[in-house]
Amino acid sequence: MMKVVKRTYMGLIFLFLYAPIAVLIAFSFNSSKSRSQWGGFTFDWYLDMIGDRQIREALTFTIVIALLSTLISTLAGTVSAIGIHYMGRGVRTAVLNVNNLPVLNPDIITGVALMTLFISSGLPLGAVAMLIAHVVFSTPYVILSVLPKLRQMNRYTAEAAMDLGATPAMALRKVILPEISPGIISGALMAFTMSIDDFVISFFTAGTDATNLSILIYSMAKRGVKPSINALSTVMFVTVVILLFIINRKSEKGEELML
Amino acid sequence: MRMLAWPYVAWMGLFVIIPLVLVLLYSFTSGDIHDMTTWRFTLDNFARFNEPIYIKVMADSFLLAVASTLICLVLGYPVAMIIARADLRYRNLLLMFFLVPIWMNFLLRTYAWMSLLSPNGLINRLLLSVGLPKLEIMPGQGAVLLGMVYNFLPFMVLPIYSVLSKIDRHLLEAASDLGANRFLTFWKVIFPLSIPGVISGITMVFMPAVSTFVISALLGGGKTPLIGDLIEQQFMSDRNWHFGSSLSIILMAVILLSMAVMSRIDANQPVEGRRAA
């Protein structure tokens, strides 16, 4: 009895979660432009999407910004995390509190605050401003995922390496970095997905010229969407699902070994 | 080694602290937004909240955020519990299926609801075809609420799930050995232990819900603006950054206050419960 209730409940929740996605995917194959009426099967919107310059540019822009901001914030975050780790207690707490501000502040506050800074300091809104903004909100997450790994590390191994003649740079590269690399990788993944997914902060720092996918979707949704957006979302969704399955397969095997 | 962090400290000063200070300055002044020399100290930006429209916007935002947080809690707690108690073989799979939708762009998910809920949308066609009355919640607050619950439900489930999945099963066996039925075990053992998860879930849903402008712009059709919409308007179209900044300060105050209240509740928990969690 309990089992039936549980299954029905989970079924309903999954229906709620997946219904809109299913509809979006179904209508990406709909030959009628209507968002509710089925007019027959077509691949036209996919061709439309490939041919659409706006979509292509927004996609490229999104990926370039995501890659650059991931690169910068991962590098800066890792280096800074090492520095923060070796700071005195009081300073460290203060620095980490400030580091938490972009994490805890609602996106809209971070967005308007950066926008006021950029405009009043004369830096034009656009690609550069958006890149800076993405680094601002991603780096704290990299730091927060690298720091615990530094804390777990045996503090004497780096010292031992240096006693044995390694330069500080060598100790960093050969001893510290391999120890903390899981934290760096998960921080980089977080930075990348957050940059790809961000709308609000990009929206306030983009100005009129820069358009990433989220901004494009927002303006399309307000004006009435081209069905090619459905096609694009289907492609994005399927890509993510496949990636997730691959990653999960790997980690599942690892977990079974551990259990 | 510690020198490595100094560039980042300077960076944060420039891009985290100064922007917030600027917002604070704007909120207490009036004048030409691009010319600081014209700024005069004033409290007018805050005084504007006495106007009935703005009181209504604040009340709407707060009530919608509270309502969506409560609905997420009521819907999400059982989900977290079912996943946490599921057979080990299915647990990861269930969790993954639950989380896959959040990997679809937030705007696309919201847009999908727009087409589902629109007056001639799929849901209404289905309702009509079985002879039921139309569901006319979009554009409007009903649709905004639904969009919030849809988008933020995972933020409630995840923290609760992670606390529930760590509860020592022996505690539950001990409770039933001591004569507690399922309900008592839940009420006296499981629920108290899960409160830290519930609290972080509440914060993680309430915060984006109270500050959103996307959901209300797309699903509310601009009819019932929320505080996020007002801020967006002041900065993007009305160009009144002074008023927009005071709105931002008030939004931050609301969030800080709610977080303080929540952490008070967390601190009032019995010590044994927190230690076990």
CSV table of N, CA and C in Angstrom, one decimal, chain A residues 25-117:
chain,number,residue,atom,x,y,z
A,25,ILE,N,10.2,19.6,-26.5
A,25,ILE,CA,10.8,18.7,-27.4
A,25,ILE,C,9.9,18.3,-28.5
A,26,ALA,N,8.6,18.0,-28.1
A,26,ALA,CA,7.7,17.5,-29.1
A,26,ALA,C,7.4,18.7,-30.1
A,27,PHE,N,7.3,19.9,-29.6
A,27,PHE,CA,6.9,21.0,-30.5
A,27,PHE,C,8.1,21.4,-31.4
A,28,SER,N,9.3,21.0,-31.0
A,28,SER,CA,10.4,21.3,-31.9
A,28,SER,C,10.3,20.5,-33.2
A,29,PHE,N,9.4,19.5,-33.3
A,29,PHE,CA,9.2,18.7,-34.5
A,29,PHE,C,7.9,19.1,-35.1
A,30,ASN,N,7.2,20.1,-34.7
A,30,ASN,CA,5.9,20.4,-35.1
A,30,ASN,C,5.9,21.4,-36.3
A,31,SER,N,5.3,21.0,-37.4
A,31,SER,CA,5.4,21.8,-38.6
A,31,SER,C,4.5,23.0,-38.5
A,32,SER,N,3.5,23.0,-37.6
A,32,SER,CA,2.7,24.3,-37.4
A,32,SER,C,3.5,25.2,-36.5
A,33,LYS,N,3.4,26.5,-36.7
A,33,LYS,CA,4.1,27.4,-35.8
A,33,LYS,C,3.4,27.6,-34.5
A,34,SER,N,2.2,27.1,-34.3
A,34,SER,CA,1.4,27.2,-33.1
A,34,SER,C,2.1,26.5,-32.0
A,35,ARG,N,1.9,27.0,-30.8
A,35,ARG,CA,2.5,26.4,-29.6
A,35,ARG,C,1.6,25.4,-29.0
A,36,SER,N,0.4,25.1,-29.6
A,36,SER,CA,-0.4,24.2,-28.9
A,36,SER,C,-1.1,23.2,-29.9
A,37,GLN,N,-1.0,23.5,-31.2
A,37,GLN,CA,-1.6,22.6,-32.2
A,37,GLN,C,-0.6,21.9,-33.0
A,38,TRP,N,-0.9,20.6,-33.2
A,38,TRP,CA,0.1,19.7,-33.9
A,38,TRP,C,-0.2,19.8,-35.4
A,39,GLY,N,0.8,20.1,-36.2
A,39,GLY,CA,0.5,20.2,-37.6
A,39,GLY,C,1.3,19.2,-38.4
A,40,GLY,N,1.9,18.2,-37.8
A,40,GLY,CA,2.6,17.2,-38.6
A,40,GLY,C,4.1,17.3,-38.2
A,41,PHE,N,4.8,16.3,-38.6
A,41,PHE,CA,6.2,16.2,-38.2
A,41,PHE,C,7.2,16.9,-39.2
A,42,THR,N,8.2,17.6,-38.6
A,42,THR,CA,9.1,18.3,-39.5
A,42,THR,C,10.5,18.4,-38.8
A,43,PHE,N,11.5,18.5,-39.7
A,43,PHE,CA,12.8,18.9,-39.1
A,43,PHE,C,13.2,20.3,-39.4
A,44,ASP,N,12.2,21.1,-40.0
A,44,ASP,CA,12.5,22.4,-40.5
A,44,ASP,C,13.2,23.3,-39.4
A,45,TRP,N,12.7,23.2,-38.2
A,45,TRP,CA,13.2,24.1,-37.2
A,45,TRP,C,14.6,23.9,-36.9
A,46,TYR,N,15.0,22.6,-37.0
A,46,TYR,CA,16.4,22.3,-36.8
A,46,TYR,C,17.3,22.9,-37.9
A,47,LEU,N,16.8,22.8,-39.1
A,47,LEU,CA,17.6,23.5,-40.2
A,47,LEU,C,17.6,25.0,-40.0
A,48,ASP,N,16.4,25.5,-39.6
A,48,ASP,CA,16.3,26.9,-39.3
A,48,ASP,C,17.3,27.4,-38.2
A,49,MET,N,17.5,26.5,-37.2
A,49,MET,CA,18.4,26.8,-36.1
A,49,MET,C,19.8,26.9,-36.6
A,50,ILE,N,20.2,25.9,-37.4
A,50,ILE,CA,21.5,25.8,-37.9
A,50,ILE,C,21.8,27.1,-38.8
A,51,GLY,N,20.8,27.5,-39.6
A,51,GLY,CA,21.0,28.6,-40.5
A,51,GLY,C,20.8,30.0,-39.8
A,52,ASP,N,20.3,30.0,-38.6
A,52,ASP,CA,20.0,31.3,-37.9
A,52,ASP,C,21.3,31.9,-37.4
A,53,ARG,N,21.6,33.1,-37.9
A,53,ARG,CA,22.9,33.7,-37.5
A,53,ARG,C,22.8,34.2,-36.1
A,54,GLN,N,21.7,34.7,-35.7
A,54,GLN,CA,21.5,35.2,-34.3
A,54,GLN,C,21.8,34.1,-33.3
A,55,ILE,N,21.2,33.0,-33.5
A,55,ILE,CA,21.4,31.8,-32.6
A,55,ILE,C,22.8,31.4,-32.6
A,56,ARG,N,23.4,31.3,-33.8
A,56,ARG,CA,24.7,30.8,-33.9
A,56,ARG,C,25.7,31.7,-33.1
A,57,GLU,N,25.5,33.0,-33.4
A,57,GLU,CA,26.4,34.0,-32.7
A,57,GLU,C,26.2,33.9,-31.2
A,58,ALA,N,25.0,33.9,-30.7
A,58,ALA,CA,24.7,33.8,-29.3
A,58,ALA,C,25.4,32.6,-28.7
A,59,LEU,N,25.2,31.5,-29.4
A,59,LEU,CA,25.8,30.2,-28.9
A,59,LEU,C,27.3,30.3,-28.8
A,60,THR,N,28.0,30.8,-29.9
A,60,THR,CA,29.4,31.0,-29.8
A,60,THR,C,29.8,31.9,-28.7
A,61,PHE,N,29.1,33.0,-28.6
A,61,PHE,CA,29.4,34.0,-27.5
A,61,PHE,C,29.4,33.4,-26.2
A,62,THR,N,28.3,32.6,-25.9
A,62,THR,CA,28.1,32.0,-24.6
A,62,THR,C,29.2,31.0,-24.3
A,63,ILE,N,29.6,30.2,-25.3
A,63,ILE,CA,30.7,29.2,-25.1
A,63,ILE,C,32.0,29.9,-24.8
A,64,VAL,N,32.3,31.0,-25.6
A,64,VAL,CA,33.6,31.7,-25.5
A,64,VAL,C,33.7,32.3,-24.1
A,65,ILE,N,32.6,33.0,-23.7
A,65,ILE,CA,32.6,33.6,-22.4
A,65,ILE,C,32.8,32.5,-21.3
A,66,ALA,N,32.1,31.4,-21.4
A,66,ALA,CA,32.1,30.4,-20.4
A,66,ALA,C,33.5,29.8,-20.3
A,67,LEU,N,34.2,29.6,-21.5
A,67,LEU,CA,35.5,29.0,-21.4
A,67,LEU,C,36.5,30.0,-20.8
A,68,LEU,N,36.4,31.2,-21.3
A,68,LEU,CA,37.4,32.2,-20.7
A,68,LEU,C,37.2,32.4,-19.2
A,69,SER,N,35.9,32.6,-18.8
A,69,SER,CA,35.7,32.9,-17.4
A,69,SER,C,36.1,31.6,-16.6
A,70,THR,N,35.8,30.4,-17.1
A,70,THR,CA,36.3,29.2,-16.4
A,70,THR,C,37.8,29.2,-16.2
A,71,LEU,N,38.5,29.5,-17.3
A,71,LEU,CA,39.9,29.5,-17.3
A,71,LEU,C,40.4,30.5,-16.2
A,72,ILE,N,40.0,31.7,-16.4
A,72,ILE,CA,40.5,32.8,-15.5
A,72,ILE,C,40.1,32.5,-14.0
A,73,SER,N,38.8,32.1,-13.8
A,73,SER,CA,38.4,32.0,-12.4
A,73,SER,C,39.0,30.7,-11.8
A,74,THR,N,39.3,29.7,-12.6
A,74,THR,CA,39.9,28.5,-12.0
A,74,THR,C,41.4,28.8,-11.6
A,75,LEU,N,42.1,29.5,-12.5
A,75,LEU,CA,43.5,29.8,-12.2
A,75,LEU,C,43.5,30.8,-11.0
A,76,ALA,N,42.8,31.9,-11.1
A,76,ALA,CA,42.8,32.9,-10.0
A,76,ALA,C,42.3,32.2,-8.7
A,77,GLY,N,41.2,31.4,-8.8
A,77,GLY,CA,40.6,30.8,-7.6
A,77,GLY,C,41.6,29.9,-6.9
A,78,THR,N,42.3,29.1,-7.7
A,78,THR,CA,43.2,28.1,-7.1
A,78,THR,C,44.4,28.8,-6.4
A,79,VAL,N,45.0,29.8,-7.2
A,79,VAL,CA,46.1,30.5,-6.6
A,79,VAL,C,45.7,31.2,-5.3
A,80,SER,N,44.5,31.9,-5.4
A,80,SER,CA,44.0,32.6,-4.2
A,80,SER,C,43.7,31.7,-3.1
A,81,ALA,N,43.2,30.5,-3.4
A,81,ALA,CA,42.8,29.6,-2.3
A,81,ALA,C,44.1,29.2,-1.6
A,82,ILE,N,45.1,28.9,-2.3
A,82,ILE,CA,46.4,28.6,-1.6
A,82,ILE,C,46.9,29.7,-0.7
A,83,GLY,N,46.8,30.9,-1.3
A,83,GLY,CA,47.2,32.1,-0.5
A,83,GLY,C,46.3,32.2,0.8
A,84,ILE,N,45.0,32.1,0.6
A,84,ILE,CA,44.0,32.2,1.7
A,84,ILE,C,44.3,31.1,2.8
A,85,HIS,N,44.7,29.9,2.3
A,85,HIS,CA,44.9,28.8,3.2
A,85,HIS,C,46.1,29.1,4.2
A,86,TYR,N,47.1,29.8,3.7
A,86,TYR,CA,48.2,30.1,4.5
A,86,TYR,C,48.1,31.4,5.3
A,87,MET,N,46.9,32.1,5.2
A,87,MET,CA,46.7,33.4,5.9
A,87,MET,C,46.5,33.1,7.4
A,88,GLY,N,46.7,34.1,8.2
A,88,GLY,CA,46.3,34.0,9.6
A,88,GLY,C,44.8,33.9,9.7
A,89,ARG,N,44.4,33.4,10.9
A,89,ARG,CA,43.0,33.1,11.1
A,89,ARG,C,42.1,34.3,10.8
A,90,GLY,N,42.4,35.4,11.5
A,90,GLY,CA,41.5,36.6,11.4
A,90,GLY,C,41.4,37.1,10.0
A,91,VAL,N,42.5,37.3,9.3
A,91,VAL,CA,42.5,37.8,7.9
A,91,VAL,C,41.7,36.8,7.1
A,92,ARG,N,42.0,35.5,7.3
A,92,ARG,CA,41.3,34.5,6.4
A,92,ARG,C,39.8,34.6,6.6
A,93,THR,N,39.3,34.7,7.8
A,93,THR,CA,37.9,34.8,8.0
A,93,THR,C,37.3,36.1,7.3
A,94,ALA,N,38.0,37.2,7.4
A,94,ALA,CA,37.5,38.4,6.8
A,94,ALA,C,37.5,38.2,5.3
A,95,VAL,N,38.6,37.7,4.7
A,95,VAL,CA,38.6,37.5,3.2
A,95,VAL,C,37.5,36.5,2.8
A,96,LEU,N,37.3,35.5,3.5
A,96,LEU,CA,36.3,34.5,3.1
A,96,LEU,C,34.9,35.1,3.2
A,97,ASN,N,34.7,36.0,4.2
A,97,ASN,CA,33.4,36.6,4.3
A,97,ASN,C,33.1,37.5,3.1
A,98,VAL,N,34.1,38.2,2.6
A,98,VAL,CA,33.9,39.0,1.4
A,98,VAL,C,33.7,38.1,0.2
A,99,ASN,N,34.5,37.0,0.2
A,99,ASN,CA,34.4,36.0,-0.9
A,99,ASN,C,33.0,35.4,-1.0
A,100,ASN,N,32.3,35.4,0.2
A,100,ASN,CA,30.9,34.8,0.2
A,100,ASN,C,29.9,35.7,-0.3
A,101,LEU,N,30.2,37.0,-0.4
A,101,LEU,CA,29.2,38.0,-0.8
A,101,LEU,C,28.5,37.7,-2.1
A,102,PRO,N,29.3,37.4,-3.2
A,102,PRO,CA,28.6,37.2,-4.4
A,102,PRO,C,27.9,35.8,-4.4
A,103,VAL,N,28.3,34.9,-3.5
A,103,VAL,CA,27.5,33.7,-3.4
A,103,VAL,C,26.2,33.9,-2.8
A,104,LEU,N,26.2,34.7,-1.7
A,104,LEU,CA,25.0,34.9,-0.9
A,104,LEU,C,24.0,35.9,-1.5
A,105,ASN,N,24.6,36.9,-2.1
A,105,ASN,CA,23.7,38.0,-2.7
A,105,ASN,C,22.9,37.4,-3.8
A,106,PRO,N,21.6,37.9,-3.9
A,106,PRO,CA,20.8,37.5,-5.0
A,106,PRO,C,21.5,38.0,-6.3
A,107,ASP,N,21.3,37.3,-7.4
A,107,ASP,CA,21.9,37.7,-8.7
A,107,ASP,C,21.6,39.1,-9.1
A,108,ILE,N,20.4,39.5,-8.8
A,108,ILE,CA,20.0,40.8,-9.3
A,108,ILE,C,20.8,41.9,-8.7
A,109,ILE,N,21.1,41.7,-7.4
A,109,ILE,CA,21.9,42.7,-6.7
A,109,ILE,C,23.3,42.7,-7.2
A,110,THR,N,24.0,41.6,-7.4
A,110,THR,CA,25.3,41.5,-8.0
A,110,THR,C,25.2,42.2,-9.4
A,111,GLY,N,24.2,41.9,-10.1
A,111,GLY,CA,24.1,42.4,-11.5
A,111,GLY,C,24.0,43.9,-11.5
A,112,VAL,N,23.1,44.5,-10.7
A,112,VAL,CA,22.9,46.0,-10.8
A,112,VAL,C,24.2,46.7,-10.2
A,113,ALA,N,24.7,46.0,-9.1
A,113,ALA,CA,25.9,46.7,-8.5
A,113,ALA,C,27.1,46.7,-9.5
A,114,LEU,N,27.3,45.6,-10.2
A,114,LEU,CA,28.4,45.7,-11.2
A,114,LEU,C,28.1,46.6,-12.4
A,115,MET,N,26.8,46.7,-12.7
A,115,MET,CA,26.4,47.6,-13.8
A,115,MET,C,26.7,49.0,-13.4
A,116,THR,N,26.3,49.4,-12.2
A,116,THR,CA,26.6,50.8,-11.8
A,116,THR,C,28.1,51.0,-11.7
A,117,LEU,N,28.9,50.1,-11.3
A,117,LEU,CA,30.4,50.2,-11.3
A,117,LEU,C,30.9,50.5,-12.7
